[in-house]
PDB file of C-alpha atoms in Angstrom:
ATOM      1  CA  MET A  90     146.786 175.758 112.169  1.00  0.00           C
ATOM      2  CA  ALA A  91     150.340 174.880 111.199  1.00  0.00           C
ATOM      3  CA  LYS A  92     152.562 177.798 110.160  1.00  0.00           C
ATOM      4  CA  ILE A  93     155.186 177.212 107.463  1.00  0.00           C
ATOM      5  CA  SER A  94     157.745 179.699 106.211  1.00  0.00           C
ATOM      6  CA  VAL A  95     159.419 179.049 102.859  1.00  0.00           C
ATOM      7  CA  ILE A  96     162.404 180.770 101.279  1.00  0.00           C
ATOM      8  CA  GLY A  97     163.055 180.080  97.606  1.00  0.00           C
ATOM      9  CA  ILE A  98     162.587 181.296  94.081  1.00  0.00           C
ATOM     10  CA  CYS A  99     159.552 182.244  92.046  1.00  0.00           C
ATOM     11  CA  GLY A 100     159.521 182.914  88.340  1.00  0.00           C
ATOM     12  CA  ASN A 101     157.949 182.131  85.023  1.00  0.00           C
ATOM     13  CA  SER A 102     158.161 178.617  83.583  1.00  0.00           C
ATOM     14  CA  ILE A 103     157.761 177.409  80.025  1.00  0.00           C
ATOM     15  CA  PHE A 104     156.764 173.751  79.571  1.00  0.00           C
ATOM     16  CA  MET A 105     157.368 171.881  76.330  1.00  0.00           C
ATOM     17  CA  ASN A 106     156.214 168.322  75.674  1.00  0.00           C
ATOM     18  CA  VAL A 107     158.470 166.227  73.451  1.00  0.00           C
ATOM     19  CA  ASP A 108     158.561 162.613  72.310  1.00  0.00           C
ATOM     20  CA  HIS A 109     162.038 162.056  73.787  1.00  0.00           C
ATOM     21  CA  PHE A 110     164.958 164.050  75.114  1.00  0.00           C
ATOM     22  CA  HIS A 111     167.712 165.390  72.834  1.00  0.00           C
ATOM     23  CA  GLU A 112     170.578 163.386  71.522  1.00  0.00           C
ATOM     24  CA  ASN A 113     173.761 165.351  70.803  1.00  0.00           C
ATOM     25  CA  GLY A 114     173.111 167.840  68.017  1.00  0.00           C
ATOM     26  CA  GLU A 115     169.447 166.905  67.697  1.00  0.00           C
ATOM     27  CA  THR A 116     166.704 169.480  67.124  1.00  0.00           C
ATOM     28  CA  LEU A 117     163.281 168.543  68.447  1.00  0.00           C
ATOM     29  CA  ALA A 118     159.823 169.890  67.649  1.00  0.00           C
ATOM     30  CA  ALA A 119     157.699 170.402  70.751  1.00  0.00           C
ATOM     31  CA  GLU A 120     154.213 168.902  70.716  1.00  0.00           C
ATOM     32  CA  SER A 121     152.826 171.609  73.020  1.00  0.00           C
ATOM     33  CA  VAL A 122     153.834 174.711  74.951  1.00  0.00           C
ATOM     34  CA  TYR A 123     152.450 175.836  78.315  1.00  0.00           C
ATOM     35  CA  GLU A 124     153.366 178.704  80.643  1.00  0.00           C
ATOM     36  CA  GLU A 125     152.916 179.041  84.421  1.00  0.00           C
ATOM     37  CA  ILE A 126     154.570 180.451  87.534  1.00  0.00           C
ATOM     38  CA  GLY A 127     156.990 178.048  89.190  1.00  0.00           C
ATOM     39  CA  GLY A 128     160.181 177.393  91.131  1.00  0.00           C
ATOM     40  CA  LYS A 129     160.855 174.989  93.982  1.00  0.00           C
ATOM     41  CA  GLY A 130     160.068 177.604  96.610  1.00  0.00           C
ATOM     42  CA  ILE A 131     156.686 178.694  95.276  1.00  0.00           C
ATOM     43  CA  ASN A 132     155.704 175.113  94.392  1.00  0.00           C
ATOM     44  CA  GLN A 133     156.445 173.936  97.923  1.00  0.00           C
ATOM     45  CA  ALA A 134     154.642 176.927  99.409  1.00  0.00           C
ATOM     46  CA  ILE A 135     151.535 176.109  97.358  1.00  0.00           C
ATOM     47  CA  ALA A 136     151.676 172.441  98.394  1.00  0.00           C
ATOM     48  CA  ALA A 137     151.820 173.514 102.045  1.00  0.00           C
ATOM     49  CA  SER A 138     148.954 175.960 101.582  1.00  0.00           C
ATOM     50  CA  ARG A 139     146.745 173.335  99.947  1.00  0.00           C
ATOM     51  CA  MET A 140     147.426 171.113 102.960  1.00  0.00           C
ATOM     52  CA  GLY A 141     145.734 173.794 105.041  1.00  0.00           C
ATOM     53  CA  ALA A 142     148.771 175.513 106.547  1.00  0.00           C
ATOM     54  CA  GLU A 143     149.352 179.229 106.974  1.00  0.00           C
ATOM     55  CA  VAL A 144     152.263 179.956 104.649  1.00  0.00           C
ATOM     56  CA  SER A 145     154.713 182.835 104.348  1.00  0.00           C
ATOM     57  CA  PHE A 146     156.994 182.875 101.314  1.00  0.00           C
ATOM     58  CA  LEU A 147     160.103 184.987 100.709  1.00  0.00           C
ATOM     59  CA  ALA A 148     161.502 185.407  97.194  1.00  0.00           C
ATOM     60  CA  ALA A 149     163.268 187.910  94.960  1.00  0.00           C
ATOM     61  CA  ILE A 150     161.659 189.145  91.756  1.00  0.00           C
ATOM     62  CA  GLY A 151     162.365 191.701  89.062  1.00  0.00           C
ATOM     63  CA  ASP A 152     160.342 194.816  88.344  1.00  0.00           C
ATOM     64  CA  ASP A 153     158.594 193.161  85.406  1.00  0.00           C
ATOM     65  CA  SER A 154     155.415 191.367  84.353  1.00  0.00           C
ATOM     66  CA  ASP A 155     156.721 187.982  85.559  1.00  0.00           C
ATOM     67  CA  GLY A 156     157.263 189.486  89.000  1.00  0.00           C
ATOM     68  CA  ASP A 157     153.672 190.699  88.991  1.00  0.00           C
ATOM     69  CA  LYS A 158     152.542 187.179  88.087  1.00  0.00           C
ATOM     70  CA  CYS A 159     154.439 185.803  91.095  1.00  0.00           C
ATOM     71  CA  LYS A 160     152.581 188.182  93.403  1.00  0.00           C
ATOM     72  CA  GLN A 161     149.247 187.233  91.881  1.00  0.00           C
ATOM     73  CA  CYS A 162     150.041 183.530  92.202  1.00  0.00           C
ATOM     74  CA  CYS A 163     150.566 183.920  95.940  1.00  0.00           C
ATOM     75  CA  LYS A 164     147.277 185.771  96.331  1.00  0.00           C
ATOM     76  CA  GLU A 165     145.394 183.092  94.417  1.00  0.00           C
ATOM     77  CA  ASN A 166     146.874 180.366  96.630  1.00  0.00           C
ATOM     78  CA  ASN A 167     146.361 182.061 100.021  1.00  0.00           C
ATOM     79  CA  ILE A 168     150.087 182.572 100.576  1.00  0.00           C
ATOM     80  CA  LYS A 169     151.613 185.585 102.294  1.00  0.00           C
ATOM     81  CA  GLY A 170     154.105 186.525  99.606  1.00  0.00           C
ATOM     82  CA  ILE A 171     156.972 188.725 100.745  1.00  0.00           C
ATOM     83  CA  PHE A 172     158.885 189.811  97.673  1.00  0.00           C
ATOM     84  CA  ARG A 173     162.108 191.765  97.351  1.00  0.00           C
ATOM     85  CA  THR A 174     162.218 193.579  94.000  1.00  0.00           C
ATOM     86  CA  LYS A 175     165.670 193.647  92.418  1.00  0.00           C
ATOM     87  CA  ASP A 176     167.130 195.619  89.510  1.00  0.00           C
ATOM     88  CA  ASN A 177     167.356 192.596  87.196  1.00  0.00           C
ATOM     89  CA  LYS A 178     164.751 190.235  85.770  1.00  0.00           C
ATOM     90  CA  THR A 179     162.567 187.652  87.467  1.00  0.00           C
ATOM     91  CA  THR A 180     163.857 184.071  87.386  1.00  0.00           C
ATOM     92  CA  PHE A 181     162.948 181.992  84.333  1.00  0.00           C
ATOM     93  CA  ALA A 182     162.819 178.229  83.735  1.00  0.00           C
ATOM     94  CA  CYS A 183     162.310 175.850  80.817  1.00  0.00           C
ATOM     95  CA  ILE A 184     160.952 172.329  81.393  1.00  0.00           C
ATOM     96  CA  LEU A 185     160.993 169.527  78.829  1.00  0.00           C
ATOM     97  CA  THR A 186     158.705 166.536  79.467  1.00  0.00           C
ATOM     98  CA  ASP A 187     158.949 163.358  77.427  1.00  0.00           C
ATOM     99  CA  LYS A 188     156.236 160.815  76.569  1.00  0.00           C
ATOM    100  CA  ARG A 189     157.027 158.789  79.719  1.00  0.00           C
ATOM    101  CA  GLY A 190     156.322 161.797  81.943  1.00  0.00           C
ATOM    102  CA  GLU A 191     159.991 162.318  82.875  1.00  0.00           C
ATOM    103  CA  ASN A 192     161.374 165.854  82.830  1.00  0.00           C
ATOM    104  CA  ARG A 193     164.494 167.941  82.307  1.00  0.00           C
ATOM    105  CA  VAL A 194     164.556 171.367  83.985  1.00  0.00           C
ATOM    106  CA  THR A 195     166.837 174.333  83.234  1.00  0.00           C
ATOM    107  CA  VAL A 196     166.638 177.411  85.461  1.00  0.00           C
ATOM    108  CA  TYR A 197     168.037 180.873  84.743  1.00  0.00           C
ATOM    109  CA  ARG A 198     168.315 182.539  88.156  1.00  0.00           C
ATOM    110  CA  VAL A 199     168.458 186.312  87.844  1.00  0.00           C
ATOM    111  CA  ALA A 200     166.891 188.248  90.752  1.00  0.00           C
ATOM    112  CA  GLU A 201     168.320 186.772  93.964  1.00  0.00           C
ATOM    113  CA  LEU A 202     167.796 187.206  97.676  1.00  0.00           C
ATOM    114  CA  SER A 203     170.469 188.503 100.055  1.00  0.00           C
ATOM    115  CA  PRO A 204     171.090 187.699 103.743  1.00  0.00           C
ATOM    116  CA  GLU A 205     169.677 191.138 104.558  1.00  0.00           C
ATOM    117  CA  ASP A 206     166.381 190.142 102.948  1.00  0.00           C
ATOM    118  CA  VAL A 207     166.249 187.120 105.254  1.00  0.00           C
ATOM    119  CA  LEU A 208     166.845 189.295 108.324  1.00  0.00           C
ATOM    120  CA  ASP A 209     163.742 191.260 107.333  1.00  0.00           C
ATOM    121  CA  PHE A 210     161.890 187.927 107.220  1.00  0.00           C
ATOM    122  CA  GLU A 211     162.864 187.010 110.796  1.00  0.00           C
ATOM    123  CA  SER A 212     159.456 187.642 112.342  1.00  0.00           C
ATOM    124  CA  GLU A 213     157.856 185.195 109.878  1.00  0.00           C
ATOM    125  CA  ILE A 214     160.433 182.531 110.692  1.00  0.00           C
ATOM    126  CA  ALA A 215     160.021 183.119 114.422  1.00  0.00           C
ATOM    127  CA  GLU A 216     156.263 182.551 114.226  1.00  0.00           C
ATOM    128  CA  SER A 217     156.611 179.341 112.171  1.00  0.00           C
ATOM    129  CA  ASP A 218     156.532 175.704 113.173  1.00  0.00           C
ATOM    130  CA  VAL A 219     158.745 174.729 110.231  1.00  0.00           C
ATOM    131  CA  LEU A 220     161.124 176.587 107.902  1.00  0.00           C
ATOM    132  CA  LEU A 221     161.399 174.943 104.474  1.00  0.00           C
ATOM    133  CA  LEU A 222     164.498 175.610 102.357  1.00  0.00           C
ATOM    134  CA  GLN A 223     166.038 174.514  99.042  1.00  0.00           C
ATOM    135  CA  HIS A 224     169.280 175.247  97.190  1.00  0.00           C
ATOM    136  CA  GLU A 225     167.817 177.584  94.579  1.00  0.00           C
ATOM    137  CA  VAL A 226     168.937 180.593  96.635  1.00  0.00           C
ATOM    138  CA  PRO A 227     172.526 181.623  97.508  1.00  0.00           C
ATOM    139  CA  ALA A 228     174.184 179.564 100.254  1.00  0.00           C
ATOM    140  CA  GLU A 229     174.545 182.588 102.530  1.00  0.00           C
ATOM    141  CA  VAL A 230     170.776 183.119 102.378  1.00  0.00           C
ATOM    142  CA  ASN A 231     170.139 179.638 103.756  1.00  0.00           C
ATOM    143  CA  GLU A 232     172.922 180.038 106.325  1.00  0.00           C
ATOM    144  CA  THR A 233     171.245 183.168 107.668  1.00  0.00           C
ATOM    145  CA  ALA A 234     167.809 181.559 107.673  1.00  0.00           C
ATOM    146  CA  VAL A 235     169.008 178.480 109.553  1.00  0.00           C
ATOM    147  CA  LYS A 236     170.684 180.636 112.209  1.00  0.00           C
ATOM    148  CA  LEU A 237     167.432 182.554 112.754  1.00  0.00           C
ATOM    149  CA  ALA A 238     165.428 179.332 112.934  1.00  0.00           C
ATOM    150  CA  LYS A 239     167.823 177.992 115.574  1.00  0.00           C
ATOM    151  CA  ILE A 240     167.445 181.148 117.654  1.00  0.00           C
ATOM    152  CA  HIS A 241     163.658 180.818 117.574  1.00  0.00           C
ATOM    153  CA  ASN A 242     163.571 177.010 118.018  1.00  0.00           C
ATOM    154  CA  VAL A 243     161.972 176.423 114.597  1.00  0.00           C
ATOM    155  CA  LYS A 244     162.445 173.090 112.835  1.00  0.00           C
ATOM    156  CA  VAL A 245     164.221 173.285 109.468  1.00  0.00           C
ATOM    157  CA  ILE A 246     163.592 170.978 106.518  1.00  0.00           C
ATOM    158  CA  LEU A 247     166.156 171.221 103.727  1.00  0.00           C
ATOM    159  CA  ASN A 248     165.470 169.987 100.219  1.00  0.00           C
ATOM    160  CA  PRO A 249     169.075 169.851  98.883  1.00  0.00           C
ATOM    161  CA  ALA A 250     168.277 170.600  95.248  1.00  0.00           C
ATOM    162  CA  PRO A 251     170.067 171.472  93.099  1.00  0.00           C
ATOM    163  CA  ILE A 252     173.156 169.688  94.430  1.00  0.00           C
ATOM    164  CA  ARG A 253     175.789 171.740  96.244  1.00  0.00           C
ATOM    165  CA  GLN A 254     177.967 171.383  99.330  1.00  0.00           C
ATOM    166  CA  ILE A 255     176.181 171.720 102.675  1.00  0.00           C
ATOM    167  CA  SER A 256     178.085 173.267 105.575  1.00  0.00           C
ATOM    168  CA  ASP A 257     178.422 171.415 108.864  1.00  0.00           C
ATOM    169  CA  GLY A 258     176.572 174.270 110.552  1.00  0.00           C
ATOM    170  CA  ILE A 259     173.492 173.779 108.421  1.00  0.00           C
ATOM    171  CA  ALA A 260     173.650 169.981 108.616  1.00  0.00           C
ATOM    172  CA  GLU A 261     173.750 170.036 112.418  1.00  0.00           C
ATOM    173  CA  SER A 262     170.799 172.435 112.632  1.00  0.00           C
ATOM    174  CA  VAL A 263     168.460 170.749 110.157  1.00  0.00           C
ATOM    175  CA  PHE A 264     165.653 168.524 111.434  1.00  0.00           C
ATOM    176  CA  ALA A 265     165.381 166.628 108.146  1.00  0.00           C
ATOM    177  CA  VAL A 266     167.093 166.630 104.771  1.00  0.00           C
ATOM    178  CA  THR A 267     165.079 165.377 101.785  1.00  0.00           C
ATOM    179  CA  PRO A 268     167.350 164.412  98.882  1.00  0.00           C
ATOM    180  CA  ASN A 269     166.425 162.346  95.874  1.00  0.00           C
ATOM    181  CA  GLU A 270     168.694 159.411  95.026  1.00  0.00           C
ATOM    182  CA  GLN A 271     171.118 161.491  92.969  1.00  0.00           C
ATOM    183  CA  GLU A 272     171.353 164.264  95.571  1.00  0.00           C
ATOM    184  CA  ARG A 273     171.875 161.737  98.346  1.00  0.00           C
ATOM    185  CA  GLN A 274     175.081 160.538  96.686  1.00  0.00           C
ATOM    186  CA  ALA A 275     176.516 164.041  97.015  1.00  0.00           C
ATOM    187  CA  ILE A 276     175.921 164.573 100.743  1.00  0.00           C
ATOM    188  CA  ASP A 277     177.062 162.928 103.971  1.00  0.00           C
ATOM    189  CA  ILE A 278     173.738 161.881 105.469  1.00  0.00           C
ATOM    190  CA  SER A 279     175.396 160.851 108.739  1.00  0.00           C
ATOM    191  CA  LYS A 280     175.631 164.549 109.618  1.00  0.00           C
ATOM    192  CA  PHE A 281     171.842 164.958 109.623  1.00  0.00           C
ATOM    193  CA  GLN A 282     169.308 164.130 112.312  1.00  0.00           C
ATOM    194  CA  ASN A 283     166.908 162.644 109.747  1.00  0.00           C
ATOM    195  CA  CYS A 284     167.275 161.787 106.067  1.00  0.00           C
ATOM    196  CA  ILE A 285     164.159 161.232 103.980  1.00  0.00           C
ATOM    197  CA  THR A 286     165.241 159.984 100.553  1.00  0.00           C
ATOM    198  CA  THR A 287     162.663 160.324  97.800  1.00  0.00           C
ATOM    199  CA  LEU A 288     162.771 157.359  95.427  1.00  0.00           C
ATOM    200  CA  GLY A 289     160.492 158.481  92.608  1.00  0.00           C
ATOM    201  CA  SER A 290     158.105 155.729  91.569  1.00  0.00           C
ATOM    202  CA  ARG A 291     159.303 153.581  94.506  1.00  0.00           C
ATOM    203  CA  GLY A 292     158.224 155.979  97.264  1.00  0.00           C
ATOM    204  CA  CYS A 293     160.705 157.080  99.939  1.00  0.00           C
ATOM    205  CA  SER A 294     163.003 155.777 102.669  1.00  0.00           C
ATOM    206  CA  ILE A 295     163.220 157.052 106.252  1.00  0.00           C
ATOM    207  CA  ASN A 296     166.739 156.973 107.670  1.00  0.00           C
ATOM    208  CA  ASP A 297     167.304 153.757 105.691  1.00  0.00           C
ATOM    209  CA  GLU A 298     165.205 151.959 108.304  1.00  0.00           C
ATOM    210  CA  ALA A 299     161.672 152.202 106.908  1.00  0.00           C
ATOM    211  CA  PHE A 300     160.271 152.453 103.401  1.00  0.00           C
ATOM    212  CA  ILE A 301     157.010 153.998 102.262  1.00  0.00           C
ATOM    213  CA  GLU A 302     155.743 152.638  98.957  1.00  0.00           C
ATOM    214  CA  SER A 303     154.474 154.954  96.251  1.00  0.00           C
ATOM    215  CA  LEU A 304     151.024 154.897  94.687  1.00  0.00           C
ATOM    216  CA  ASN A 305     150.530 152.591  91.747  1.00  0.00           C
ATOM    217  CA  VAL A 306     149.777 155.218  89.113  1.00  0.00           C
ATOM    218  CA  GLN A 307     150.623 155.986  85.495  1.00  0.00           C
ATOM    219  CA  ALA A 308     152.906 159.035  85.458  1.00  0.00           C
ATOM    220  CA  THR A 309     151.887 161.808  83.074  1.00  0.00           C
ATOM    221  CA  ASP A 310     154.314 164.487  84.255  1.00  0.00           C
ATOM    222  CA  THR A 311     156.759 164.188  87.172  1.00  0.00           C
ATOM    223  CA  THR A 312     157.559 167.911  87.273  1.00  0.00           C
ATOM    224  CA  GLY A 313     156.947 169.283  90.761  1.00  0.00           C
ATOM    225  CA  ALA A 314     156.437 165.888  92.418  1.00  0.00           C
ATOM    226  CA  GLY A 315     159.386 166.437  94.743  1.00  0.00           C
ATOM    227  CA  ASP A 316     158.155 169.915  95.620  1.00  0.00           C
ATOM    228  CA  THR A 317     154.714 168.531  96.409  1.00  0.00           C
ATOM    229  CA  PHE A 318     156.344 165.924  98.651  1.00  0.00           C
ATOM    230  CA  ASN A 319     158.325 168.550 100.551  1.00  0.00           C
ATOM    231  CA  GLY A 320     155.485 171.004 101.048  1.00  0.00           C
ATOM    232  CA  VAL A 321     153.131 168.321 102.364  1.00  0.00           C
ATOM    233  CA  PHE A 322     155.853 166.713 104.505  1.00  0.00           C
ATOM    234  CA  ALA A 323     156.626 170.079 106.123  1.00  0.00           C
ATOM    235  CA  VAL A 324     152.994 170.610 107.139  1.00  0.00           C
ATOM    236  CA  CYS A 325     152.730 167.110 108.593  1.00  0.00           C
ATOM    237  CA  ILE A 326     155.849 167.650 110.700  1.00  0.00           C
ATOM    238  CA  ALA A 327     154.512 171.043 111.805  1.00  0.00           C
ATOM    239  CA  GLU A 328     151.318 169.307 112.946  1.00  0.00           C
ATOM    240  CA  GLY A 329     153.313 166.902 115.103  1.00  0.00           C
ATOM    241  CA  MET A 330     152.993 163.744 112.973  1.00  0.00           C
ATOM    242  CA  ASP A 331     155.731 161.122 113.245  1.00  0.00           C
ATOM    243  CA  LEU A 332     158.063 160.630 110.288  1.00  0.00           C
ATOM    244  CA  LYS A 333     156.281 157.544 108.974  1.00  0.00           C
ATOM    245  CA  THR A 334     152.843 159.183 108.928  1.00  0.00           C
ATOM    246  CA  ALA A 335     154.239 162.394 107.460  1.00  0.00           C
ATOM    247  CA  CYS A 336     155.929 160.436 104.684  1.00  0.00           C
ATOM    248  CA  LYS A 337     152.737 158.523 103.906  1.00  0.00           C
ATOM    249  CA  TYR A 338     150.955 161.819 103.350  1.00  0.00           C
ATOM    250  CA  ALA A 339     153.835 163.188 101.271  1.00  0.00           C
ATOM    251  CA  VAL A 340     154.201 160.070  99.104  1.00  0.00           C
ATOM    252  CA  THR A 341     150.457 159.998  98.461  1.00  0.00           C
ATOM    253  CA  ALA A 342     150.470 163.685  97.496  1.00  0.00           C
ATOM    254  CA  SER A 343     153.431 163.340  95.132  1.00  0.00           C
ATOM    255  CA  GLY A 344     151.876 160.224  93.605  1.00  0.00           C
ATOM    256  CA  LEU A 345     148.675 162.099  92.880  1.00  0.00           C
ATOM    257  CA  SER A 346     150.630 165.005  91.406  1.00  0.00           C
ATOM    258  CA  VAL A 347     152.328 162.960  88.675  1.00  0.00           C
ATOM    259  CA  THR A 348     148.970 161.930  87.197  1.00  0.00           C
ATOM    260  CA  LYS A 349     148.374 165.458  85.886  1.00  0.00           C
ATOM    261  CA  LYS A 350     150.320 167.697  83.531  1.00  0.00           C
ATOM    262  CA  TYR A 351     152.387 170.659  84.700  1.00  0.00           C
ATOM    263  CA  VAL A 352     152.731 171.713  88.348  1.00  0.00           C
ATOM    264  CA  LEU A 353     150.208 174.146  89.811  1.00  0.00           C
ATOM    265  CA  ASN A 354     147.294 172.157  88.442  1.00  0.00           C
ATOM    266  CA  SER A 355     148.757 168.908  89.788  1.00  0.00           C
ATOM    267  CA  ILE A 356     149.356 169.804  93.449  1.00  0.00           C
ATOM    268  CA  PRO A 357     146.523 168.147  95.404  1.00  0.00           C
ATOM    269  CA  ALA A 358     144.439 169.597  98.229  1.00  0.00           C
ATOM    270  CA  ARG A 359     144.437 167.910 101.624  1.00  0.00           C
ATOM    271  CA  LYS A 360     140.967 166.446 101.116  1.00  0.00           C
ATOM    272  CA  GLU A 361     142.084 164.652  97.951  1.00  0.00           C
ATOM    273  CA  ILE A 362     145.207 163.303  99.703  1.00  0.00           C
ATOM    274  CA  GLU A 363     143.285 161.956 102.684  1.00  0.00           C
ATOM    275  CA  GLU A 364     140.577 160.407 100.524  1.00  0.00           C
ATOM    276  CA  LYS A 365     143.237 158.594  98.534  1.00  0.00           C
ATOM    277  CA  MET A 366     144.927 157.364 101.717  1.00  0.00           C
ATOM    278  CA  LYS A 367     141.634 155.911 102.970  1.00  0.00           C
ATOM    279  CA  ASN A 368     141.170 153.954  99.775  1.00  0.00           C
ATOM    280  CA  GLU A 369     144.667 152.515  99.589  1.00  0.00           C
TER     281      GLU A 369
END
């Protein structure tokens, strides 16, 4: 069984469906409101778990009811949640989704990990096939994690979202970086061993040499599609698949995810992904 370690955020998310996104000064009335646990880290961990991997997840939470919900979410999804409780509140996010299924996400990061928390997570990293990271934690947290992964010969996949500068040390140590088109414009991909660019409804590109087409589906909600891609891609790489096969799995999974509302409900299990691949 593949072993994936994930470092990221976990918090409460409020989803609101609207007809369209705001113009300047415009007040909108939401058509519906929905609440669930989310964050790139926990979403990716769940995607990896539903692919059948053994998953360890490190995140910071507050001593509050949202923190308790994060712990319960990990239990329900067969994830080994390792939480560091901080003095402030658990992270919170608000997601607007328009009638086309596109989204706008705003995150209020409160409880945050420290490099010392990552050092306590070293044994989980050491036992992993792949370490999956994003930019929703402080830069020094990822720097520490990448150094530990290098010591233990663990492959690192970096989802560079939200956009921020990536040090040469991290770039040189990462097996694959997975930006979307906007994020790709902000990084020097020549510094990375592999660059998998997610292209939304067009699929993804592999080092600008190969392209994997997306599923032909009607998008209901694109929230979490990138996280689904990354979690599934990480498991495939951990299992020894080549980049093209891994991306086919990941593109299929993300395509399935956009056909359902919200995130946790939309992340597919491995059986569903493989059945879809057989029929394509």
